[in-house]
Amino acid sequence: MIELKNVSKSFDSNQILKNISATFKPGITNMIIGGSGSGKTTLLKCMIGLHEIDAGEINYDGVDFSKLDFKEKIPIRKEIGMLFQSAALFDSMNVEDNILFPLNMFSDFTKEEKLDRINFCLKRVNLENVNQLKIADLSGGMKKRVGIARAIAMQPKYLFCDEPNSGLDPKTSIIIDNLIREITLEYQITTVINSHDMNSVMEIGDHIIFLHQGQNWWEGSNTELIKSDNQEVNEFVFASKLMKSKYQ
Amino acid sequence: MFFYHFGKYLLFLKNVFTKPENLKVYWKEIVREMNLIGVGSFGIIAVISIFLGAVTCIQTAYQLVSNLIPRDIIGVITRDSVIIEFSPTICLLVLAGRVGGSIASELGTMRVTEQIDALEIMGVNSSGYLVLPKIIASVITIPMLVVISMFLGIFSAYLIGPLTGVISGAEFISGVLRDWNPYIVFVALIKTYIFSFLLSSISAYQGFYTKGGALDVGVSSTKAVVYSSVLILFADYLVAQVLL
């Protein structure tokens, strides 16, 4: 479980996050939504330690991650899997080496065990016989799947996904969404997804946080989201005609 | 601004030289970088060295048109110029462009495509993993290239002298062996080790802290080449002042 307590973050004089508190439970898909510039990416980067917070606490199962130094953070970081918007795969390596990297760095597995784990992770994301492919030869959807395979290679307790559907066609988006949800349920991972794709939110959003002007403006499930009487939430959720016709 | 970057550069080096998480993975990277930096730069260094030696021989002969000066002095001057200055400095300036630019653009691209963030989230010391192998590979392979460059430079002068008629082969050899002082090789190697370290670490620093997008990767590469070239020349002056 991840708990945020009064998290604040500023860049120079510009306050991006204002006293954000929230709880992300394991086994459900937690989503952070909000318009551009609302602070979603900053919050995610603070949670994974890429940005230092100015005030507040980020607790990973009771341990305040934000107060730890680089070395103290390593045990928690080993339990974190991250799927980046661009997948952030190492383009100097092939698919197999990308998934092998965290295993080589931190596990005591034998060569055979590592290979088994790689093949298991690839199979789990519905990719097979792609081990030797170069990253440049993969499609956008395949890159995301390899990104997920790399993220789950070390059997993480926490999974973060930054805009997992960006740049993907609707069909592939649904596949990626369902994959993230299945993995979350199967391994009881604490999953936090940063998204502004409303289809995705309605499809898999068990617990949603709506950020507005750097604040936790609204919190609830996807069914509560469409019934919300909050003006900012409604403006965001029903911005498209499709959402209006489907849910209003 | 200078002190800000100097302090940040020192902190960067502190992170680079921390204990590696997994020596086996680092060793693999060092070998890969040695191949990229050392073997990959051999061609350009060979071409430069051959022309440097030949031009030094011909121009020295041109400036020493006098019957009072023994011809074998051309060999002495060519040998000393190539060993103490041309091979370590000119080769390193060229490598600042080839290797420095490549290091900065590789790390810059990794930064803007979030690959460095991915490493950090995994708990990997990204500066150590990405930069230490490059520095070690540079400090091992570049001095080897410079030694090869010295031999090639002198050998090309030995070939071009008799070919153009400015000096005979025997006179050139006599000059190369005259008043031989191995200390100049020591000075040249000290220079090379310092320049190699500066080149790789400054370029890595520029690339590692790239902010923005593709355009900024280009800016970082340019800065890497310019700053390492200027600092190589500055270090050249300091070493000459201290050791000669």
Short mmCIF file of C-alpha atoms in Angstrom, two decimals:
data_model
loop_
_atom_site.label_atom_id
_atom_site.label_comp_id
_atom_site.label_asym_id
_atom_site.label_seq_id
_atom_site.Cartn_x
_atom_site.Cartn_y
_atom_site.Cartn_z
CA MET A 1 0.00 0.00 0.00
CA ILE A 2 1.19 3.52 -0.79
CA GLU A 3 0.08 6.46 1.32
CA LEU A 4 0.58 10.11 0.46
CA LYS A 5 0.30 12.60 3.30
CA ASN A 6 0.17 16.33 2.52
CA VAL A 7 2.62 16.11 -0.37
CA SER A 8 3.69 19.49 -1.75
CA LYS A 9 6.10 20.31 -4.53
CA SER A 10 7.20 23.58 -6.11
CA PHE A 11 9.50 24.43 -8.99
CA ASP A 12 11.01 27.85 -8.22
CA SER A 13 8.01 29.94 -7.16
CA ASN A 14 5.48 27.79 -9.02
CA GLN A 15 3.66 25.40 -6.67
CA ILE A 16 2.70 22.29 -8.65
CA LEU A 17 1.38 20.01 -5.89
CA LYS A 18 -0.56 21.35 -2.90
CA ASN A 19 -1.03 19.17 0.18
CA ILE A 20 -1.98 16.00 -1.65
CA SER A 21 -3.13 13.10 0.50
CA ALA A 22 -4.27 9.77 -0.91
CA THR A 23 -4.08 6.03 -0.34
CA PHE A 24 -3.35 3.49 -3.08
CA LYS A 25 -4.30 -0.06 -2.14
CA PRO A 26 -2.91 -3.30 -3.60
CA GLY A 27 -4.89 -5.51 -5.98
CA ILE A 28 -6.86 -2.66 -7.56
CA THR A 29 -6.01 -0.26 -10.38
CA ASN A 30 -5.46 3.18 -8.92
CA MET A 31 -5.58 5.99 -11.44
CA ILE A 32 -4.45 9.60 -11.31
CA ILE A 33 -6.34 11.71 -13.82
CA GLY A 34 -6.51 15.41 -14.60
CA GLY A 35 -5.99 17.95 -17.33
CA SER A 36 -2.65 18.98 -18.77
CA GLY A 37 -0.59 20.87 -16.20
CA SER A 38 -2.63 19.57 -13.26
CA GLY A 39 0.45 17.92 -11.71
CA LYS A 40 -0.13 14.23 -12.61
CA THR A 41 3.36 13.55 -13.92
CA THR A 42 5.00 15.56 -11.13
CA LEU A 43 3.07 13.56 -8.54
CA LEU A 44 4.09 10.27 -10.15
CA LYS A 45 7.73 11.38 -10.35
CA CYS A 46 7.62 12.40 -6.67
CA MET A 47 6.17 9.01 -5.74
CA ILE A 48 8.96 7.10 -7.48
CA GLY A 49 11.66 9.42 -6.17
CA LEU A 50 12.65 11.20 -9.38
CA HIS A 51 11.66 14.49 -7.73
CA GLU A 52 12.30 15.41 -4.09
CA ILE A 53 9.14 16.65 -2.37
CA ASP A 54 9.11 19.93 -0.41
CA ALA A 55 6.77 18.71 2.34
CA GLY A 56 4.70 15.70 3.33
CA GLU A 57 5.24 11.95 3.36
CA ILE A 58 5.24 9.16 0.76
CA ASN A 59 4.82 5.91 2.65
CA TYR A 60 5.48 2.52 1.04
CA ASP A 61 3.93 0.02 3.44
CA GLY A 62 4.67 2.35 6.35
CA VAL A 63 8.19 3.40 5.29
CA ASP A 64 8.55 7.10 4.43
CA PHE A 65 10.32 6.85 1.06
CA SER A 66 10.85 10.60 0.78
CA LYS A 67 13.06 10.73 3.88
CA LEU A 68 15.43 7.98 2.69
CA ASP A 69 18.79 8.66 1.00
CA PHE A 70 19.80 7.04 -2.31
CA LYS A 71 21.19 3.84 -0.74
CA GLU A 72 18.27 3.44 1.68
CA LYS A 73 15.84 3.79 -1.23
CA ILE A 74 17.38 0.87 -3.17
CA PRO A 75 15.47 -1.97 -1.39
CA ILE A 76 12.15 -0.21 -2.10
CA ARG A 77 13.18 0.68 -5.65
CA LYS A 78 13.87 -3.01 -6.33
CA GLU A 79 10.19 -3.61 -5.56
CA ILE A 80 9.03 -0.93 -8.00
CA GLY A 81 8.18 -1.62 -11.63
CA MET A 82 7.65 1.30 -13.97
CA LEU A 83 6.11 1.57 -17.40
CA PHE A 84 7.09 4.86 -19.00
CA GLN A 85 5.05 6.80 -21.55
CA SER A 86 7.77 6.14 -24.15
CA ALA A 87 8.43 2.66 -22.66
CA ALA A 88 12.05 3.87 -22.04
CA LEU A 89 13.55 0.60 -23.23
CA PHE A 90 17.34 0.49 -23.57
CA ASP A 91 17.76 0.82 -27.31
CA SER A 92 21.34 -0.47 -27.29
CA MET A 93 19.98 -3.85 -26.14
CA ASN A 94 17.56 -6.35 -27.68
CA VAL A 95 14.26 -7.40 -26.08
CA GLU A 96 15.81 -10.24 -24.06
CA ASP A 97 18.63 -8.08 -22.69
CA ASN A 98 16.17 -5.38 -21.64
CA ILE A 99 14.27 -7.82 -19.43
CA LEU A 100 17.50 -9.51 -18.37
CA PHE A 101 19.00 -6.22 -17.17
CA PRO A 102 17.31 -5.97 -13.74
CA LEU A 103 17.77 -9.73 -13.24
CA ASN A 104 21.50 -9.47 -13.97
CA MET A 105 21.86 -6.46 -11.74
CA PHE A 106 19.99 -7.61 -8.67
CA SER A 107 19.12 -11.32 -8.72
CA ASP A 108 21.13 -14.42 -7.88
CA PHE A 109 19.34 -16.52 -10.51
CA THR A 110 21.31 -18.94 -12.67
CA LYS A 111 21.48 -18.36 -16.41
CA GLU A 112 18.70 -20.91 -17.01
CA GLU A 113 16.48 -19.41 -14.31
CA LYS A 114 16.95 -15.95 -15.82
CA LEU A 115 16.03 -17.21 -19.29
CA ASP A 116 12.95 -18.97 -17.87
CA ARG A 117 11.91 -15.76 -16.13
CA ILE A 118 12.37 -13.73 -19.34
CA ASN A 119 10.28 -16.17 -21.35
CA PHE A 120 7.64 -16.27 -18.61
CA CYS A 121 7.38 -12.45 -18.54
CA LEU A 122 7.20 -12.23 -22.33
CA LYS A 123 4.54 -14.93 -22.43
CA ARG A 124 2.61 -13.10 -19.72
CA VAL A 125 2.39 -10.02 -21.96
CA ASN A 126 1.47 -12.18 -24.96
CA LEU A 127 4.79 -11.88 -26.74
CA GLU A 128 6.75 -14.92 -27.83
CA ASN A 129 9.81 -15.48 -30.03
CA VAL A 130 10.75 -11.81 -29.94
CA ASN A 131 13.77 -12.26 -27.64
CA GLN A 132 16.38 -11.28 -30.19
CA LEU A 133 14.50 -8.39 -31.79
CA LYS A 134 16.01 -4.90 -31.62
CA ILE A 135 13.92 -2.25 -29.85
CA ALA A 136 13.81 -0.15 -33.03
CA ASP A 137 12.07 -3.06 -34.80
CA LEU A 138 9.12 -3.16 -32.36
CA SER A 139 5.74 -1.47 -32.83
CA GLY A 140 4.41 0.98 -30.21
CA GLY A 141 2.19 -1.68 -28.62
CA MET A 142 5.01 -4.23 -28.53
CA LYS A 143 7.30 -1.69 -26.87
CA LYS A 144 4.70 -1.12 -24.14
CA ARG A 145 4.36 -4.86 -23.64
CA VAL A 146 8.12 -5.32 -23.39
CA GLY A 147 8.10 -2.38 -20.96
CA ILE A 148 5.54 -4.22 -18.82
CA ALA A 149 7.55 -7.46 -19.09
CA ARG A 150 10.66 -5.62 -17.86
CA ALA A 151 8.65 -3.96 -15.08
CA ILE A 152 7.35 -7.29 -13.76
CA ALA A 153 10.65 -9.20 -14.20
CA MET A 154 11.66 -8.66 -10.57
CA GLN A 155 8.14 -9.46 -9.29
CA PRO A 156 7.42 -5.92 -8.06
CA LYS A 157 5.09 -4.99 -5.22
CA TYR A 158 4.38 -1.61 -6.80
CA LEU A 159 3.71 -0.87 -10.45
CA PHE A 160 3.61 2.65 -11.89
CA CYS A 161 2.40 3.39 -15.40
CA ASP A 162 2.76 6.81 -16.99
CA GLU A 163 0.22 7.29 -19.79
CA PRO A 164 0.32 3.61 -20.82
CA ASN A 165 -2.01 4.20 -23.77
CA SER A 166 -0.45 7.26 -25.31
CA GLY A 167 0.30 6.78 -29.00
CA LEU A 168 -1.57 3.48 -29.22
CA ASP A 169 -4.59 2.61 -31.35
CA PRO A 170 -7.87 1.93 -29.43
CA LYS A 171 -7.62 -1.85 -29.81
CA THR A 172 -4.04 -2.04 -28.51
CA SER A 173 -4.96 0.40 -25.71
CA ILE A 174 -7.63 -2.00 -24.46
CA ILE A 175 -5.15 -4.91 -24.60
CA ILE A 176 -2.59 -2.94 -22.56
CA ASP A 177 -5.26 -1.80 -20.05
CA ASN A 178 -6.52 -5.33 -19.53
CA LEU A 179 -2.98 -6.64 -19.22
CA ILE A 180 -2.16 -4.13 -16.47
CA ARG A 181 -5.37 -4.99 -14.66
CA GLU A 182 -4.80 -8.75 -14.91
CA ILE A 183 -1.26 -8.43 -13.60
CA THR A 184 -2.44 -6.20 -10.75
CA LEU A 185 -5.07 -8.72 -9.66
CA GLU A 186 -2.92 -11.80 -10.24
CA TYR A 187 0.10 -10.61 -8.22
CA GLN A 188 -1.82 -8.27 -5.86
CA ILE A 189 0.41 -5.36 -6.89
CA THR A 190 -0.20 -1.77 -5.83
CA THR A 191 -0.70 -0.24 -9.28
CA VAL A 192 -0.82 3.49 -9.93
CA ILE A 193 -1.67 4.63 -13.46
CA ASN A 194 -1.29 8.17 -14.67
CA SER A 195 -3.74 8.76 -17.51
CA HIS A 196 -6.08 11.17 -19.23
CA ASP A 197 -7.61 8.52 -21.48
CA MET A 198 -11.24 8.39 -20.32
CA ASN A 199 -11.90 5.07 -22.05
CA SER A 200 -9.14 3.56 -20.00
CA VAL A 201 -10.42 5.21 -16.81
CA MET A 202 -13.92 3.84 -17.36
CA GLU A 203 -12.57 0.42 -18.30
CA ILE A 204 -10.17 -0.30 -15.44
CA GLY A 205 -10.28 2.59 -12.94
CA ASP A 206 -11.13 0.99 -9.59
CA HIS A 207 -9.90 3.96 -7.57
CA ILE A 208 -9.50 7.36 -9.18
CA ILE A 209 -7.92 10.58 -8.03
CA PHE A 210 -8.77 13.70 -10.00
CA LEU A 211 -6.07 16.37 -9.79
CA HIS A 212 -7.00 19.99 -10.42
CA GLN A 213 -4.68 22.96 -9.89
CA GLY A 214 -2.25 20.70 -8.05
CA GLN A 215 -4.82 19.51 -5.52
CA ASN A 216 -6.61 16.23 -4.89
CA TRP A 217 -9.91 17.64 -6.15
CA TRP A 218 -12.01 14.48 -6.21
CA GLU A 219 -11.60 10.80 -5.29
CA GLY A 220 -13.76 7.75 -6.00
CA SER A 221 -14.44 4.81 -8.35
CA ASN A 222 -15.19 4.98 -12.09
CA THR A 223 -18.92 4.50 -11.50
CA GLU A 224 -18.93 7.35 -8.97
CA LEU A 225 -16.92 9.47 -11.42
CA ILE A 226 -19.67 9.63 -14.03
CA LYS A 227 -22.27 10.45 -11.38
CA SER A 228 -20.18 13.15 -9.74
CA ASP A 229 -21.74 16.61 -9.41
CA ASN A 230 -18.34 18.27 -9.16
CA GLN A 231 -18.17 20.87 -11.94
CA GLU A 232 -14.45 20.47 -12.75
CA VAL A 233 -14.75 16.69 -12.79
CA ASN A 234 -17.73 16.86 -15.16
CA GLU A 235 -15.98 19.31 -17.47
CA PHE A 236 -13.01 16.93 -17.69
CA VAL A 237 -14.91 13.65 -17.93
CA PHE A 238 -17.54 14.79 -20.42
CA ALA A 239 -15.28 16.94 -22.58
CA SER A 240 -15.81 14.58 -25.51
CA LYS A 241 -19.16 14.02 -27.26
CA LEU A 242 -18.59 10.29 -27.11
CA MET A 243 -18.43 10.27 -23.31
CA LYS A 244 -21.52 12.50 -23.14
CA SER A 245 -23.58 10.21 -25.37
CA LYS A 246 -22.35 7.08 -23.60
CA TYR A 247 -22.71 8.07 -19.95
CA GLN A 248 -24.79 11.24 -19.56
CA MET B 1 28.03 29.82 -12.87
CA PHE B 2 31.53 28.29 -13.17
CA PHE B 3 31.57 27.29 -9.49
CA TYR B 4 28.03 25.86 -9.75
CA HIS B 5 29.05 23.57 -12.62
CA PHE B 6 32.42 22.74 -11.06
CA GLY B 7 30.72 21.70 -7.81
CA LYS B 8 28.08 19.71 -9.70
CA TYR B 9 30.84 18.04 -11.77
CA LEU B 10 32.67 16.99 -8.57
CA LEU B 11 29.47 15.56 -7.06
CA PHE B 12 28.83 13.78 -10.36
CA LEU B 13 32.31 12.21 -10.18
CA LYS B 14 31.65 11.17 -6.57
CA ASN B 15 28.55 9.27 -7.73
CA VAL B 16 30.43 7.80 -10.69
CA PHE B 17 33.17 6.40 -8.47
CA THR B 18 30.93 4.66 -5.93
CA LYS B 19 31.01 0.90 -5.50
CA PRO B 20 29.35 -0.85 -8.47
CA GLU B 21 26.19 -2.89 -7.77
CA ASN B 22 27.37 -5.82 -9.87
CA LEU B 23 30.98 -6.05 -11.06
CA LYS B 24 30.18 -8.59 -13.77
CA VAL B 25 27.68 -6.27 -15.46
CA TYR B 26 30.12 -3.34 -15.22
CA TRP B 27 32.97 -5.42 -16.65
CA LYS B 28 30.84 -6.34 -19.66
CA GLU B 29 30.13 -2.65 -20.23
CA ILE B 30 33.83 -1.74 -19.90
CA VAL B 31 34.75 -4.27 -22.61
CA ARG B 32 31.95 -2.96 -24.85
CA GLU B 33 33.13 0.63 -24.37
CA MET B 34 36.78 -0.33 -24.96
CA ASN B 35 35.71 -1.73 -28.30
CA LEU B 36 33.66 1.37 -29.18
CA ILE B 37 36.22 3.92 -28.01
CA GLY B 38 39.51 2.16 -28.68
CA VAL B 39 38.96 -0.08 -31.69
CA GLY B 40 36.41 2.35 -33.15
CA SER B 41 38.87 5.26 -33.09
CA PHE B 42 41.89 3.36 -34.46
CA GLY B 43 41.24 4.30 -38.11
CA ILE B 44 41.01 8.04 -37.61
CA ILE B 45 44.03 8.06 -35.26
CA ALA B 46 46.10 6.09 -37.78
CA VAL B 47 45.25 8.51 -40.62
CA ILE B 48 45.96 11.60 -38.50
CA SER B 49 49.25 10.20 -37.18
CA ILE B 50 50.56 9.30 -40.63
CA PHE B 51 49.91 12.82 -41.94
CA LEU B 52 51.16 14.51 -38.75
CA GLY B 53 54.52 12.71 -38.95
CA ALA B 54 54.93 13.33 -42.66
CA VAL B 55 54.04 17.04 -42.44
CA THR B 56 56.30 17.56 -39.41
CA CYS B 57 59.24 16.03 -41.29
CA ILE B 58 58.73 18.14 -44.43
CA GLN B 59 58.06 21.42 -42.61
CA THR B 60 61.01 20.97 -40.25
CA ALA B 61 63.27 20.37 -43.25
CA TYR B 62 61.86 23.49 -44.95
CA GLN B 63 62.70 25.67 -41.93
CA LEU B 64 66.23 24.30 -41.53
CA VAL B 65 67.71 25.25 -44.90
CA SER B 66 71.31 25.83 -43.80
CA ASN B 67 74.54 23.94 -44.27
CA LEU B 68 75.50 24.75 -40.69
CA ILE B 69 72.68 22.59 -39.31
CA PRO B 70 73.12 18.81 -39.52
CA ARG B 71 70.32 17.14 -41.48
CA ASP B 72 69.63 14.54 -38.80
CA ILE B 73 68.22 17.30 -36.59
CA ILE B 74 65.04 16.82 -38.66
CA GLY B 75 64.75 13.35 -37.11
CA VAL B 76 65.29 14.73 -33.60
CA ILE B 77 62.67 17.46 -33.99
CA THR B 78 60.14 15.16 -35.67
CA ARG B 79 60.57 12.53 -32.93
CA ASP B 80 60.20 15.01 -30.06
CA SER B 81 57.32 16.94 -31.64
CA VAL B 82 55.35 13.81 -32.43
CA ILE B 83 55.93 12.15 -29.05
CA ILE B 84 55.54 15.08 -26.71
CA GLU B 85 52.93 17.20 -28.44
CA PHE B 86 51.30 16.01 -31.62
CA SER B 87 50.32 12.48 -30.65
CA PRO B 88 48.93 13.26 -27.17
CA THR B 89 47.37 16.65 -27.91
CA ILE B 90 46.23 16.62 -31.55
CA CYS B 91 44.94 13.04 -31.30
CA LEU B 92 43.04 13.86 -28.12
CA LEU B 93 41.53 16.97 -29.71
CA VAL B 94 40.29 14.82 -32.56
CA LEU B 95 39.01 12.23 -30.09
CA ALA B 96 37.20 15.01 -28.20
CA GLY B 97 35.10 15.34 -31.34
CA ARG B 98 34.69 11.66 -32.08
CA VAL B 99 34.49 10.06 -28.63
CA GLY B 100 33.37 13.09 -26.58
CA GLY B 101 30.56 13.94 -28.97
CA SER B 102 29.44 10.32 -29.04
CA ILE B 103 29.45 9.98 -25.22
CA ALA B 104 27.47 13.21 -24.76
CA SER B 105 24.90 12.40 -27.43
CA GLU B 106 24.43 8.82 -26.19
CA LEU B 107 23.83 9.92 -22.60
CA GLY B 108 21.79 12.94 -23.69
CA THR B 109 19.50 10.75 -25.76
CA MET B 110 19.15 8.31 -22.87
CA ARG B 111 18.20 11.22 -20.61
CA VAL B 112 15.54 12.72 -22.89
CA THR B 113 14.02 9.31 -23.67
CA GLU B 114 13.74 8.54 -19.92
CA GLN B 115 16.17 5.59 -20.11
CA ILE B 116 18.25 7.12 -17.30
CA ASP B 117 15.09 7.59 -15.20
CA ALA B 118 14.28 3.91 -15.82
CA LEU B 119 17.70 2.91 -14.45
CA GLU B 120 17.27 5.10 -11.37
CA ILE B 121 13.83 3.70 -10.61
CA MET B 122 15.28 0.18 -10.76
CA GLY B 123 17.71 1.25 -8.01
CA VAL B 124 20.75 1.36 -10.29
CA ASN B 125 23.34 4.10 -9.73
CA SER B 126 22.81 5.45 -13.25
CA SER B 127 25.86 7.72 -13.32
CA GLY B 128 28.07 4.86 -12.11
CA TYR B 129 26.67 2.27 -14.50
CA LEU B 130 26.67 4.53 -17.56
CA VAL B 131 29.75 6.68 -16.99
CA LEU B 132 32.32 4.63 -15.06
CA PRO B 133 32.80 2.08 -17.90
CA LYS B 134 33.28 4.95 -20.37
CA ILE B 135 35.93 6.64 -18.22
CA ILE B 136 37.78 3.38 -17.52
CA ALA B 137 37.63 2.37 -21.19
CA SER B 138 38.92 5.80 -22.26
CA VAL B 139 41.78 5.80 -19.76
CA ILE B 140 42.83 2.30 -20.87
CA THR B 141 42.43 2.50 -24.65
CA ILE B 142 43.29 6.11 -25.52
CA PRO B 143 46.90 5.89 -24.19
CA MET B 144 47.29 2.73 -26.30
CA LEU B 145 46.08 4.66 -29.35
CA VAL B 146 48.49 7.49 -28.57
CA VAL B 147 51.45 5.10 -28.34
CA ILE B 148 50.46 3.60 -31.70
CA SER B 149 50.11 7.15 -33.04
CA MET B 150 53.69 7.96 -31.93
CA PHE B 151 55.08 4.95 -33.83
CA LEU B 152 53.00 5.67 -36.92
CA GLY B 153 53.95 9.35 -36.94
CA ILE B 154 57.67 8.69 -36.74
CA PHE B 155 57.44 5.82 -39.23
CA SER B 156 55.58 7.95 -41.77
CA ALA B 157 58.22 10.69 -41.39
CA TYR B 158 60.89 8.03 -41.97
CA LEU B 159 59.14 7.02 -45.21
CA ILE B 160 58.29 10.49 -46.49
CA GLY B 161 61.76 12.04 -45.81
CA PRO B 162 63.71 9.97 -48.35
CA LEU B 163 60.71 9.89 -50.70
CA THR B 164 60.65 13.69 -51.00
CA GLY B 165 64.43 13.98 -50.77
CA VAL B 166 64.52 16.21 -47.66
CA ILE B 167 66.52 13.67 -45.62
CA SER B 168 67.94 10.22 -46.17
CA GLY B 169 66.68 7.23 -44.24
CA ALA B 170 70.01 6.78 -42.44
CA GLU B 171 70.13 10.44 -41.39
CA PHE B 172 66.58 10.27 -40.12
CA ILE B 173 67.28 7.14 -38.04
CA SER B 174 70.45 8.73 -36.69
CA GLY B 175 68.38 11.78 -35.64
CA VAL B 176 65.67 9.68 -34.02
CA LEU B 177 68.27 7.88 -31.91
CA ARG B 178 70.27 11.02 -31.05
CA ASP B 179 70.03 12.38 -27.47
CA TRP B 180 67.13 10.02 -26.73
CA ASN B 181 65.47 10.87 -23.40
CA PRO B 182 62.71 8.45 -22.32
CA TYR B 183 61.35 11.16 -19.98
CA ILE B 184 59.42 12.69 -22.91
CA VAL B 185 57.45 9.47 -23.28
CA PHE B 186 56.63 9.64 -19.57
CA VAL B 187 55.41 13.25 -19.97
CA ALA B 188 53.39 12.31 -23.07
CA LEU B 189 51.70 9.43 -21.24
CA ILE B 190 50.91 11.59 -18.20
CA LYS B 191 49.33 14.10 -20.58
CA THR B 192 47.35 11.35 -22.29
CA TYR B 193 45.95 9.92 -19.06
CA ILE B 194 44.88 13.38 -17.88
CA PHE B 195 43.37 14.31 -21.25
CA SER B 196 41.53 10.98 -21.55
CA PHE B 197 39.97 11.42 -18.14
CA LEU B 198 38.98 15.03 -18.87
CA LEU B 199 37.54 14.14 -22.27
CA SER B 200 35.39 11.25 -21.05
CA SER B 201 34.23 12.78 -17.77
CA ILE B 202 33.39 16.24 -19.16
CA SER B 203 31.52 14.78 -22.13
CA ALA B 204 29.64 12.40 -19.83
CA TYR B 205 28.74 15.28 -17.50
CA GLN B 206 27.37 17.33 -20.39
CA GLY B 207 25.34 14.43 -21.75
CA PHE B 208 24.10 13.16 -18.39
CA TYR B 209 22.54 16.50 -17.40
CA THR B 210 20.86 17.18 -20.74
CA LYS B 211 17.42 18.76 -20.33
CA GLY B 212 14.78 19.01 -23.01
CA GLY B 213 14.62 17.23 -26.35
CA ALA B 214 16.54 16.35 -29.49
CA LEU B 215 17.80 19.90 -30.00
CA ASP B 216 19.27 19.96 -26.50
CA VAL B 217 21.11 16.68 -27.16
CA GLY B 218 22.88 18.50 -30.01
CA VAL B 219 23.67 21.43 -27.72
CA SER B 220 25.12 19.05 -25.10
CA SER B 221 27.30 17.32 -27.70
CA THR B 222 28.62 20.66 -28.94
CA LYS B 223 29.34 21.81 -25.39
CA ALA B 224 31.07 18.50 -24.65
CA VAL B 225 33.43 18.90 -27.62
CA VAL B 226 34.14 22.59 -26.99
CA TYR B 227 34.69 22.31 -23.22
CA SER B 228 36.81 19.18 -23.41
CA SER B 229 38.95 20.66 -26.22
CA VAL B 230 39.56 23.89 -24.29
CA LEU B 231 40.33 22.00 -21.07
CA ILE B 232 42.67 19.62 -22.89
CA LEU B 233 44.64 22.63 -24.19
CA PHE B 234 44.64 24.23 -20.73
CA ALA B 235 45.81 20.96 -19.13
CA ASP B 236 48.47 20.69 -21.86
CA TYR B 237 49.88 24.03 -20.79
CA LEU B 238 49.78 23.08 -17.09
CA VAL B 239 51.52 19.73 -17.62
CA ALA B 240 54.19 21.36 -19.79
CA GLN B 241 54.74 24.01 -17.14
CA VAL B 242 54.98 21.52 -14.29
CA LEU B 243 56.81 18.58 -15.87
CA LEU B 244 59.19 20.21 -18.39
#
